[in-house]
mmCIF file of C-alpha atoms in Angstrom:
data_model
loop_
_atom_site.group_PDB
_atom_site.id
_atom_site.type_symbol
_atom_site.label_atom_id
_atom_site.label_comp_id
_atom_site.label_asym_id
_atom_site.label_seq_id
_atom_site.Cartn_x
_atom_site.Cartn_y
_atom_site.Cartn_z
ATOM 1 C CA UNK A 29 0.067 -0.263 -0.250
ATOM 2 C CA UNK A 30 2.754 2.135 0.594
ATOM 3 C CA UNK A 31 4.491 2.249 -3.048
ATOM 4 C CA UNK A 32 1.597 3.727 -4.653
ATOM 5 C CA UNK A 33 1.094 6.203 -2.077
ATOM 6 C CA UNK A 34 4.628 7.029 -2.615
ATOM 7 C CA UNK A 35 4.531 7.322 -6.320
ATOM 8 C CA UNK A 36 1.212 9.867 -5.981
ATOM 9 C CA UNK A 37 3.060 11.763 -3.730
ATOM 10 C CA UNK A 38 5.972 11.820 -6.357
ATOM 11 C CA UNK A 39 3.880 12.194 -9.565
ATOM 12 C CA UNK A 40 2.393 15.085 -7.333
ATOM 13 C CA UNK A 41 5.650 17.192 -6.616
ATOM 14 C CA UNK A 42 6.060 16.081 -10.466
ATOM 15 C CA UNK A 43 3.886 17.904 -11.625
ATOM 16 C CA UNK A 44 3.618 20.850 -9.275
ATOM 17 C CA UNK A 45 7.361 22.060 -9.940
ATOM 18 C CA UNK A 46 7.684 21.331 -13.753
ATOM 19 C CA UNK A 47 5.670 23.955 -15.510
ATOM 20 C CA UNK A 48 3.465 22.288 -17.540
ATOM 21 C CA UNK A 49 0.143 23.805 -18.474
ATOM 22 C CA UNK A 50 -2.044 23.229 -20.162
ATOM 23 C CA UNK A 51 -3.209 25.681 -22.595
ATOM 24 C CA UNK A 52 -6.535 26.827 -22.447
ATOM 25 C CA UNK A 53 -8.442 24.856 -25.526
ATOM 26 C CA UNK A 54 -7.572 21.322 -24.008
ATOM 27 C CA UNK A 55 -8.120 22.042 -20.739
ATOM 28 C CA UNK A 56 -11.428 20.387 -21.236
ATOM 29 C CA UNK A 57 -10.364 17.197 -22.605
ATOM 30 C CA UNK A 58 -7.616 17.280 -19.804
ATOM 31 C CA UNK A 59 -10.356 17.551 -17.029
ATOM 32 C CA UNK A 60 -11.842 14.461 -18.690
ATOM 33 C CA UNK A 61 -8.762 12.686 -19.067
ATOM 34 C CA UNK A 62 -8.587 13.149 -15.526
ATOM 35 C CA UNK A 63 -11.910 11.949 -14.110
ATOM 36 C CA UNK A 64 -11.565 9.192 -15.904
ATOM 37 C CA UNK A 65 -8.184 8.041 -14.622
ATOM 38 C CA UNK A 66 -9.594 9.087 -11.011
ATOM 39 C CA UNK A 67 -12.597 6.173 -11.965
ATOM 40 C CA UNK A 68 -10.128 3.533 -13.619
ATOM 41 C CA UNK A 69 -7.820 3.740 -9.841
ATOM 42 C CA UNK A 70 -11.189 3.786 -7.700
ATOM 43 C CA UNK A 71 -12.556 0.798 -9.810
ATOM 44 C CA UNK A 72 -8.681 -0.643 -9.564
ATOM 45 C CA UNK A 73 -9.536 -0.501 -5.395
ATOM 46 C CA UNK A 74 -12.914 -2.296 -5.822
ATOM 47 C CA UNK A 75 -11.244 -5.050 -7.593
ATOM 48 C CA UNK A 76 -8.590 -5.137 -4.953
ATOM 49 C CA UNK A 77 -10.879 -5.092 -2.390
ATOM 50 C CA UNK A 78 -13.195 -8.001 -3.915
ATOM 51 C CA UNK A 79 -9.669 -10.336 -4.801
ATOM 52 C CA UNK A 80 -10.345 -9.996 -8.753
ATOM 53 C CA UNK A 81 -7.843 -7.473 -9.121
ATOM 54 C CA UNK A 82 -6.217 -7.789 -12.385
ATOM 55 C CA UNK A 83 -2.522 -5.953 -12.995
ATOM 56 C CA UNK A 84 -3.665 -6.020 -16.760
ATOM 57 C CA UNK A 85 -7.096 -4.830 -17.309
ATOM 58 C CA UNK A 86 -6.252 -2.101 -14.624
ATOM 59 C CA UNK A 87 -3.141 -0.666 -16.393
ATOM 60 C CA UNK A 88 -4.816 -1.163 -19.878
ATOM 61 C CA UNK A 89 -8.087 0.357 -18.412
ATOM 62 C CA UNK A 90 -6.184 2.882 -16.603
ATOM 63 C CA UNK A 91 -4.410 5.086 -20.130
ATOM 64 C CA UNK A 92 -7.263 3.162 -22.431
ATOM 65 C CA UNK A 93 -10.151 5.056 -20.002
ATOM 66 C CA UNK A 94 -8.402 8.598 -20.077
ATOM 67 C CA UNK A 95 -7.239 8.694 -23.628
ATOM 68 C CA UNK A 96 -10.551 7.411 -24.907
ATOM 69 C CA UNK A 97 -12.376 10.189 -23.011
ATOM 70 C CA UNK A 98 -10.074 12.899 -24.020
ATOM 71 C CA UNK A 99 -10.791 11.711 -27.620
ATOM 72 C CA UNK A 100 -14.269 10.961 -27.458
ATOM 73 C CA UNK A 101 -14.655 14.607 -26.185
ATOM 74 C CA UNK A 102 -12.558 16.043 -28.770
ATOM 75 C CA UNK A 103 -14.668 14.646 -31.852
ATOM 76 C CA UNK A 104 -17.660 15.554 -29.455
ATOM 77 C CA UNK A 105 -15.838 19.191 -29.701
ATOM 78 C CA UNK A 106 -15.071 19.323 -33.777
ATOM 79 C CA UNK A 107 -19.485 18.134 -33.975
ATOM 80 C CA UNK A 108 -20.882 19.700 -31.705
ATOM 81 C CA UNK A 109 -22.212 17.381 -29.136
ATOM 82 C CA UNK A 110 -21.369 18.440 -25.893
ATOM 83 C CA UNK A 111 -19.667 14.627 -25.211
ATOM 84 C CA UNK A 112 -18.130 16.618 -22.296
ATOM 85 C CA UNK A 113 -21.168 16.659 -20.232
ATOM 86 C CA UNK A 114 -21.862 13.616 -20.536
ATOM 87 C CA UNK A 115 -18.278 11.694 -19.695
ATOM 88 C CA UNK A 116 -18.527 13.949 -16.678
ATOM 89 C CA UNK A 117 -22.013 11.848 -15.737
ATOM 90 C CA UNK A 118 -21.160 8.605 -16.832
ATOM 91 C CA UNK A 119 -17.557 9.189 -15.314
ATOM 92 C CA UNK A 120 -18.764 10.561 -11.963
ATOM 93 C CA UNK A 121 -21.533 8.452 -11.619
ATOM 94 C CA UNK A 122 -18.432 5.634 -11.998
ATOM 95 C CA UNK A 123 -16.321 7.403 -9.389
ATOM 96 C CA UNK A 124 -19.587 7.756 -6.555
ATOM 97 C CA UNK A 125 -20.968 4.128 -7.209
ATOM 98 C CA UNK A 126 -17.300 2.352 -6.253
ATOM 99 C CA UNK A 127 -16.714 4.737 -3.920
ATOM 100 C CA UNK A 128 -20.397 3.164 -2.180
ATOM 101 C CA UNK A 129 -18.934 -0.231 -3.092
ATOM 102 C CA UNK A 130 -15.638 0.103 -1.262
ATOM 103 C CA UNK A 131 -17.341 1.353 1.415
ATOM 104 C CA UNK A 132 -19.336 -1.413 2.103
ATOM 105 C CA UNK A 133 -16.284 -3.751 1.835
ATOM 106 C CA UNK A 134 -14.176 -1.960 4.159
ATOM 107 C CA UNK A 135 -17.483 -1.969 6.470
ATOM 108 C CA UNK A 136 -18.049 -5.694 6.578
ATOM 109 C CA UNK A 137 -14.479 -6.330 6.781
ATOM 110 C CA UNK A 138 -14.125 -4.510 9.975
ATOM 111 C CA UNK A 139 -17.363 -6.242 10.564
ATOM 112 C CA UNK A 140 -18.978 -2.926 10.972
ATOM 113 C CA UNK A 141 -21.955 -3.174 9.129
ATOM 114 C CA UNK A 142 -25.461 -3.945 10.434
ATOM 115 C CA UNK A 143 -26.238 -7.242 8.537
ATOM 116 C CA UNK A 144 -29.978 -7.072 6.078
ATOM 117 C CA UNK A 145 -30.047 -3.270 5.950
ATOM 118 C CA UNK A 146 -30.554 -1.913 3.262
ATOM 119 C CA UNK A 147 -28.341 1.239 1.793
ATOM 120 C CA UNK A 148 -28.573 4.316 3.050
ATOM 121 C CA UNK B 26 -5.789 -2.588 4.339
ATOM 122 C CA UNK B 27 -5.856 -3.501 0.853
ATOM 123 C CA UNK B 28 -2.725 -6.005 -0.277
ATOM 124 C CA UNK B 29 -1.776 -5.862 -4.187
ATOM 125 C CA UNK B 30 -0.036 -9.205 -4.836
ATOM 126 C CA UNK B 31 0.826 -8.580 -7.974
ATOM 127 C CA UNK B 32 2.448 -5.408 -9.885
ATOM 128 C CA UNK B 33 2.724 -2.998 -7.592
ATOM 129 C CA UNK B 34 5.763 -1.410 -9.407
ATOM 130 C CA UNK B 35 3.446 -0.546 -12.894
ATOM 131 C CA UNK B 36 0.523 0.495 -10.151
ATOM 132 C CA UNK B 37 2.845 3.002 -8.427
ATOM 133 C CA UNK B 38 3.337 3.903 -11.839
ATOM 134 C CA UNK B 39 0.309 4.802 -12.220
ATOM 135 C CA UNK B 40 -0.764 6.460 -9.197
ATOM 136 C CA UNK B 41 2.178 8.964 -10.140
ATOM 137 C CA UNK B 42 0.757 9.455 -13.550
ATOM 138 C CA UNK B 43 -2.685 10.361 -11.854
ATOM 139 C CA UNK B 44 -0.319 12.494 -9.306
ATOM 140 C CA UNK B 45 1.081 14.519 -12.143
ATOM 141 C CA UNK B 46 -2.146 14.882 -13.467
ATOM 142 C CA UNK B 47 -4.094 15.858 -10.442
ATOM 143 C CA UNK B 48 -1.456 18.535 -9.691
ATOM 144 C CA UNK B 49 -1.195 19.700 -13.701
ATOM 145 C CA UNK B 50 -4.825 20.535 -13.353
ATOM 146 C CA UNK B 51 -5.097 22.441 -10.328
ATOM 147 C CA UNK B 52 -2.033 24.583 -11.360
ATOM 148 C CA UNK B 53 -4.242 25.190 -14.357
ATOM 149 C CA UNK B 54 -7.387 25.945 -12.850
ATOM 150 C CA UNK B 55 -5.456 27.884 -10.601
ATOM 151 C CA UNK B 56 -3.840 30.025 -13.806
ATOM 152 C CA UNK B 57 -7.142 30.445 -15.526
ATOM 153 C CA UNK B 58 -8.479 32.129 -12.485
ATOM 154 C CA UNK B 59 -5.584 34.578 -12.109
ATOM 155 C CA UNK B 60 -6.366 35.364 -15.763
ATOM 156 C CA UNK B 61 -7.989 38.685 -16.148
ATOM 157 C CA UNK B 62 -12.001 38.079 -18.397
ATOM 158 C CA UNK B 63 -12.918 39.539 -21.525
ATOM 159 C CA UNK B 64 -15.317 41.164 -19.710
ATOM 160 C CA UNK B 65 -13.293 42.749 -17.207
ATOM 161 C CA UNK B 66 -10.868 44.175 -19.857
ATOM 162 C CA UNK B 67 -13.915 45.529 -21.786
ATOM 163 C CA UNK B 68 -15.395 47.230 -18.964
ATOM 164 C CA UNK B 69 -12.115 49.099 -17.420
ATOM 165 C CA UNK B 70 -11.218 50.161 -21.554
ATOM 166 C CA UNK B 71 -14.514 51.493 -21.122
ATOM 167 C CA UNK B 72 -13.584 53.747 -17.963
ATOM 168 C CA UNK B 73 -10.272 54.524 -19.815
ATOM 169 C CA UNK B 74 -12.263 56.190 -22.530
ATOM 170 C CA UNK B 75 -14.451 58.288 -19.889
ATOM 171 C CA UNK B 76 -11.424 59.325 -18.179
ATOM 172 C CA UNK B 77 -10.218 60.015 -20.808
ATOM 173 C CA UNK B 78 -12.838 62.279 -22.340
ATOM 174 C CA UNK B 79 -13.380 63.811 -19.088
ATOM 175 C CA UNK B 80 -9.540 64.581 -19.142
ATOM 176 C CA UNK B 81 -10.155 65.966 -22.625
ATOM 177 C CA UNK B 82 -13.163 68.672 -21.448
ATOM 178 C CA UNK B 83 -10.970 69.812 -18.096
ATOM 179 C CA UNK B 84 -7.932 70.462 -20.474
ATOM 180 C CA UNK B 85 -10.362 72.487 -22.564
ATOM 181 C CA UNK B 86 -11.598 74.589 -20.199
ATOM 182 C CA UNK B 87 -8.558 75.036 -18.573
ATOM 183 C CA UNK B 88 -6.556 76.484 -21.867
ATOM 184 C CA UNK B 89 -10.093 78.718 -22.057
ATOM 185 C CA UNK B 90 -9.266 79.866 -18.880
ATOM 186 C CA UNK B 91 -5.607 80.158 -19.534
ATOM 187 C CA UNK B 92 -6.724 82.065 -22.810
ATOM 188 C CA UNK B 93 -8.922 84.602 -20.450
ATOM 189 C CA UNK B 94 -6.372 85.233 -18.034
ATOM 190 C CA UNK B 95 -3.958 86.068 -20.779
ATOM 191 C CA UNK B 96 -6.299 88.717 -22.519
ATOM 192 C CA UNK B 97 -6.770 90.366 -19.079
ATOM 193 C CA UNK B 98 -3.032 90.821 -18.543
ATOM 194 C CA UNK B 99 -2.781 92.133 -22.527
ATOM 195 C CA UNK B 100 0.811 90.011 -22.820
ATOM 196 C CA UNK B 101 1.446 90.245 -26.124
ATOM 197 C CA UNK B 102 4.846 88.599 -25.998
ATOM 198 C CA UNK B 103 2.597 85.580 -24.100
ATOM 199 C CA UNK B 104 0.581 85.476 -27.031
ATOM 200 C CA UNK B 105 3.095 85.179 -29.502
ATOM 201 C CA UNK B 106 5.754 82.700 -27.260
ATOM 202 C CA UNK B 107 2.308 80.479 -27.076
ATOM 203 C CA UNK B 108 2.436 80.900 -30.851
ATOM 204 C CA UNK B 109 5.759 79.219 -31.395
ATOM 205 C CA UNK B 110 5.307 76.768 -28.614
ATOM 206 C CA UNK B 111 2.073 75.141 -30.798
ATOM 207 C CA UNK B 112 -0.475 76.196 -27.943
ATOM 208 C CA UNK B 113 -2.575 77.829 -29.852
ATOM 209 C CA UNK B 114 -4.173 77.028 -33.361
ATOM 210 C CA UNK B 115 -3.336 78.423 -36.022
ATOM 211 C CA UNK B 116 -4.019 79.126 -40.320
ATOM 212 C CA UNK B 117 -2.925 81.375 -42.553
ATOM 213 C CA UNK B 118 -1.359 80.097 -46.725
ATOM 214 C CA UNK B 119 0.544 76.616 -46.888
ATOM 215 C CA UNK B 120 0.145 72.757 -48.057
ATOM 216 C CA UNK B 121 -1.806 69.708 -47.086
ATOM 217 C CA UNK B 122 0.301 66.525 -47.944
ATOM 218 C CA UNK B 123 -1.859 63.236 -48.199
ATOM 219 C CA UNK B 124 0.301 60.128 -47.789
ATOM 220 C CA UNK B 125 -1.512 56.730 -48.412
ATOM 221 C CA UNK B 126 -0.139 53.431 -48.182
ATOM 222 C CA UNK B 127 0.441 51.662 -51.923
ATOM 223 C CA UNK B 128 -2.555 50.026 -53.751
ATOM 224 C CA UNK B 129 0.629 47.990 -55.657
ATOM 225 C CA UNK B 130 0.286 44.746 -54.022
ATOM 226 C CA UNK B 131 3.948 43.284 -53.776
ATOM 227 C CA UNK B 132 5.077 40.381 -55.982
ATOM 228 C CA UNK B 133 6.164 37.130 -54.599
ATOM 229 C CA UNK B 134 8.925 37.174 -53.022
ATOM 230 C CA UNK B 135 9.226 40.449 -52.105
ATOM 231 C CA UNK B 136 8.716 42.380 -48.828
ATOM 232 C CA UNK B 137 5.500 43.534 -48.503
ATOM 233 C CA UNK B 138 6.641 46.323 -45.926
ATOM 234 C CA UNK B 139 8.215 47.576 -49.247
ATOM 235 C CA UNK B 140 4.630 49.272 -49.733
ATOM 236 C CA UNK B 141 3.484 51.106 -46.647
ATOM 237 C CA UNK B 142 4.224 54.073 -45.071
ATOM 238 C CA UNK B 143 6.571 54.207 -41.886
ATOM 239 C CA UNK B 144 7.907 56.539 -39.418
ATOM 240 C CA UNK B 145 10.503 57.607 -41.254
ATOM 241 C CA UNK B 146 9.103 58.497 -44.341
ATOM 242 C CA UNK B 147 6.589 60.654 -42.515
ATOM 243 C CA UNK B 148 10.173 62.047 -40.669
ATOM 244 C CA UNK B 149 11.673 62.947 -43.988
ATOM 245 C CA UNK B 150 8.897 64.693 -45.393
ATOM 246 C CA UNK B 151 9.182 66.532 -41.747
ATOM 247 C CA UNK B 152 12.301 67.624 -42.349
ATOM 248 C CA UNK B 153 11.748 69.045 -45.710
ATOM 249 C CA UNK B 154 9.127 71.019 -44.691
ATOM 250 C CA UNK B 155 10.489 72.318 -41.517
ATOM 251 C CA UNK B 156 13.865 73.262 -43.978
ATOM 252 C CA UNK B 157 11.249 74.520 -46.120
ATOM 253 C CA UNK B 158 10.678 77.031 -43.864
ATOM 254 C CA UNK B 159 6.942 75.971 -42.227
ATOM 255 C CA UNK B 160 6.149 77.054 -39.075
ATOM 256 C CA UNK B 161 3.388 75.021 -38.186
ATOM 257 C CA UNK B 162 2.962 71.412 -38.517
ATOM 258 C CA UNK B 163 0.259 68.829 -38.200
ATOM 259 C CA UNK B 164 -0.310 65.153 -38.653
ATOM 260 C CA UNK B 165 -3.222 63.413 -38.775
ATOM 261 C CA UNK B 166 -4.360 66.768 -36.366
ATOM 262 C CA UNK B 167 -1.542 66.049 -34.290
ATOM 263 C CA UNK B 168 0.033 69.281 -34.099
ATOM 264 C CA UNK B 169 3.851 68.978 -34.064
ATOM 265 C CA UNK B 170 5.964 70.828 -30.969
ATOM 266 C CA UNK B 171 9.943 70.372 -29.572
ATOM 267 C CA UNK B 172 8.672 67.661 -27.628
ATOM 268 C CA UNK B 173 6.916 65.561 -30.281
ATOM 269 C CA UNK B 174 7.392 61.995 -31.677
ATOM 270 C CA UNK B 175 6.739 60.451 -34.501
ATOM 271 C CA UNK B 176 6.994 56.749 -34.334
ATOM 272 C CA UNK B 177 6.504 53.627 -35.617
ATOM 273 C CA UNK B 178 3.749 51.587 -33.506
ATOM 274 C CA UNK B 179 2.651 48.154 -34.942
ATOM 275 C CA UNK B 180 0.739 48.964 -38.304
ATOM 276 C CA UNK B 181 -0.062 52.717 -36.823
ATOM 277 C CA UNK B 182 2.071 55.817 -36.133
ATOM 278 C CA UNK B 183 2.478 57.436 -32.759
ATOM 279 C CA UNK B 184 2.264 61.225 -32.996
ATOM 280 C CA UNK B 185 2.514 63.054 -29.387
ATOM 281 C CA UNK B 186 1.539 59.654 -28.206
ATOM 282 C CA UNK B 187 -1.749 59.649 -29.980
ATOM 283 C CA UNK B 188 -1.763 56.995 -32.310
ATOM 284 C CA UNK B 189 -2.988 56.532 -35.531
ATOM 285 C CA UNK B 190 -3.466 55.012 -39.226
ATOM 286 C CA UNK B 191 -2.980 55.839 -42.674
ATOM 287 C CA UNK B 192 -4.414 57.827 -44.542
ATOM 288 C CA UNK B 193 -1.536 60.407 -43.198
ATOM 289 C CA UNK B 194 -2.967 64.973 -43.731
ATOM 290 C CA UNK B 195 0.435 66.865 -42.868
ATOM 291 C CA UNK B 196 -0.599 70.238 -43.011
ATOM 292 C CA UNK B 197 2.131 72.929 -42.787
ATOM 293 C CA UNK B 198 1.939 76.401 -42.677
ATOM 294 C CA UNK B 199 4.552 78.550 -45.032
ATOM 295 C CA UNK B 200 5.339 79.722 -48.062
ATOM 296 C CA UNK B 201 3.322 77.575 -49.862
ATOM 297 C CA UNK B 202 5.370 77.699 -52.861
ATOM 298 C CA UNK B 203 8.717 76.983 -51.661
ATOM 299 C CA UNK B 204 7.052 73.841 -49.498
ATOM 300 C CA UNK B 205 5.501 72.867 -52.419
ATOM 301 C CA UNK B 206 8.706 72.549 -54.075
ATOM 302 C CA UNK B 207 10.917 71.342 -51.354
ATOM 303 C CA UNK B 208 8.309 68.403 -51.350
ATOM 304 C CA UNK B 209 8.209 67.588 -55.191
ATOM 305 C CA UNK B 210 12.454 68.382 -55.786
ATOM 306 C CA UNK B 211 14.092 66.042 -57.730
ATOM 307 C CA UNK B 212 15.541 63.299 -55.692
ATOM 308 C CA UNK B 213 12.921 64.261 -52.973
ATOM 309 C CA UNK B 214 10.698 62.815 -50.939
ATOM 310 C CA UNK B 215 7.899 62.169 -53.058
ATOM 311 C CA UNK B 216 10.460 60.519 -55.976
ATOM 312 C CA UNK B 217 11.492 57.920 -52.989
ATOM 313 C CA UNK B 218 8.396 57.974 -52.248
ATOM 314 C CA UNK B 219 6.724 56.597 -55.378
ATOM 315 C CA UNK B 220 9.183 54.384 -56.457
ATOM 316 C CA UNK B 221 7.306 52.173 -53.756
ATOM 317 C CA UNK B 222 3.642 53.189 -55.054
ATOM 318 C CA UNK B 223 3.122 55.118 -51.856
ATOM 319 C CA UNK B 224 0.279 57.432 -53.026
ATOM 320 C CA UNK B 225 1.348 61.858 -51.706
ATOM 321 C CA UNK B 226 -0.782 63.912 -52.628
ATOM 322 C CA UNK B 227 0.377 67.980 -52.361
ATOM 323 C CA UNK B 228 -2.198 70.962 -52.364
ATOM 324 C CA UNK B 229 -2.208 74.265 -52.033
ATOM 325 C CA UNK B 230 -4.034 76.235 -50.156
ATOM 326 C CA UNK B 231 -4.041 80.159 -49.245
ATOM 327 C CA UNK B 232 -5.870 79.308 -46.027
ATOM 328 C CA UNK B 233 -4.513 76.003 -43.899
ATOM 329 C CA UNK B 234 -5.961 75.455 -40.254
ATOM 330 C CA UNK B 235 -3.190 73.723 -38.048
ATOM 331 C CA UNK B 236 -4.762 73.174 -34.857
ATOM 332 C CA UNK B 237 -3.023 73.589 -31.262
ATOM 333 C CA UNK B 238 -1.266 71.179 -29.427
ATOM 334 C CA UNK B 239 -3.547 69.098 -26.820
ATOM 335 C CA UNK B 240 -1.405 67.562 -24.895
ATOM 336 C CA UNK B 241 0.597 67.967 -21.473
ATOM 337 C CA UNK B 242 3.360 70.580 -21.526
ATOM 338 C CA UNK B 243 4.980 70.147 -18.069
ATOM 339 C CA UNK B 244 8.420 69.609 -17.161
ATOM 340 C CA UNK B 245 9.423 67.277 -14.280
ATOM 341 C CA UNK B 246 13.381 66.988 -15.092
ATOM 342 C CA UNK B 247 14.005 70.478 -16.374
ATOM 343 C CA UNK B 248 14.730 73.696 -14.659
ATOM 344 C CA UNK B 249 15.447 76.735 -15.936
ATOM 345 C CA UNK B 250 18.888 77.817 -15.053
ATOM 346 C CA UNK B 251 21.430 80.112 -15.831
ATOM 347 C CA UNK B 252 23.608 80.286 -18.808
ATOM 348 C CA UNK B 253 26.732 78.985 -18.545
ATOM 349 C CA UNK B 254 29.941 79.416 -20.860
ATOM 350 C CA UNK B 255 31.638 76.318 -20.166
ATOM 351 C CA UNK B 256 28.963 74.011 -20.600
ATOM 352 C CA UNK B 257 27.285 75.066 -24.039
ATOM 353 C CA UNK B 258 29.227 73.589 -26.699
#
């Protein structure tokens, strides 16, 4: 668990120190890509908790999801279709769902969940 | 808590990429908030224009009051000095020179800059006019005084720190014949500019109006002093 967190901190530091700024025209694409990768990470965490984590699936999903999301938004922009909001909704929805599942997994693991109670 | 059996390093890499993206996104968002919006620019521009108008109005009021005071004092010398300094509008015999960018298009490989009017073209014209004895000169309504500049300002020219674009109209008061011949002189300014197709039009008139200098005349650094023998050379 310590290694991914170290990686996260290192990446954050690099991003903060390096003078990389996304041009305004691509800021939208980048934010969608970021959301997609966040979704992948939460999905990976959930899979790990569920015990069916697959490294290849996780890593390929991380990159393809981000790139595909950005590409779709880009194409949508060209076609005049606001796929941006679609991507936001989809990924946002999935992130919340994954978070909920994560929470229940953790609660179950620590025996805090009362049995047979509907989701709040 | 959570254990990854396989590929710990690759997950670390992925996390690093994620951290990088988050950091970049954070900074981009911060930058966007820091920049000035178009609306704000427009607002400020409008306010600047208003203030400039107010300033011009006050300046006019000031000059009117000064004139009133001067006429009360009845100082003919000060009136003469004001005329020399370009603080009063003047009228008299003179010429009007109109300059316009070339209508010819540059041929392939040629520098299109050659077909435009530049600050030094105007400077040459002004220099000729002064040499021919022009007493008062204005460019596009800007009276030339001792501290006036004629300077390239992107696609426009700046005179008295006011920008104007072609066509340029130079009004000069003086002996109209000598002024005209100074411009039209063989090998002179008109001929040189004509090579590049720049349209130069000279017309003489018995009454040319040259407006007054409207800028400020305050001096911050220069002070009046006694004449010094050693340093006058």
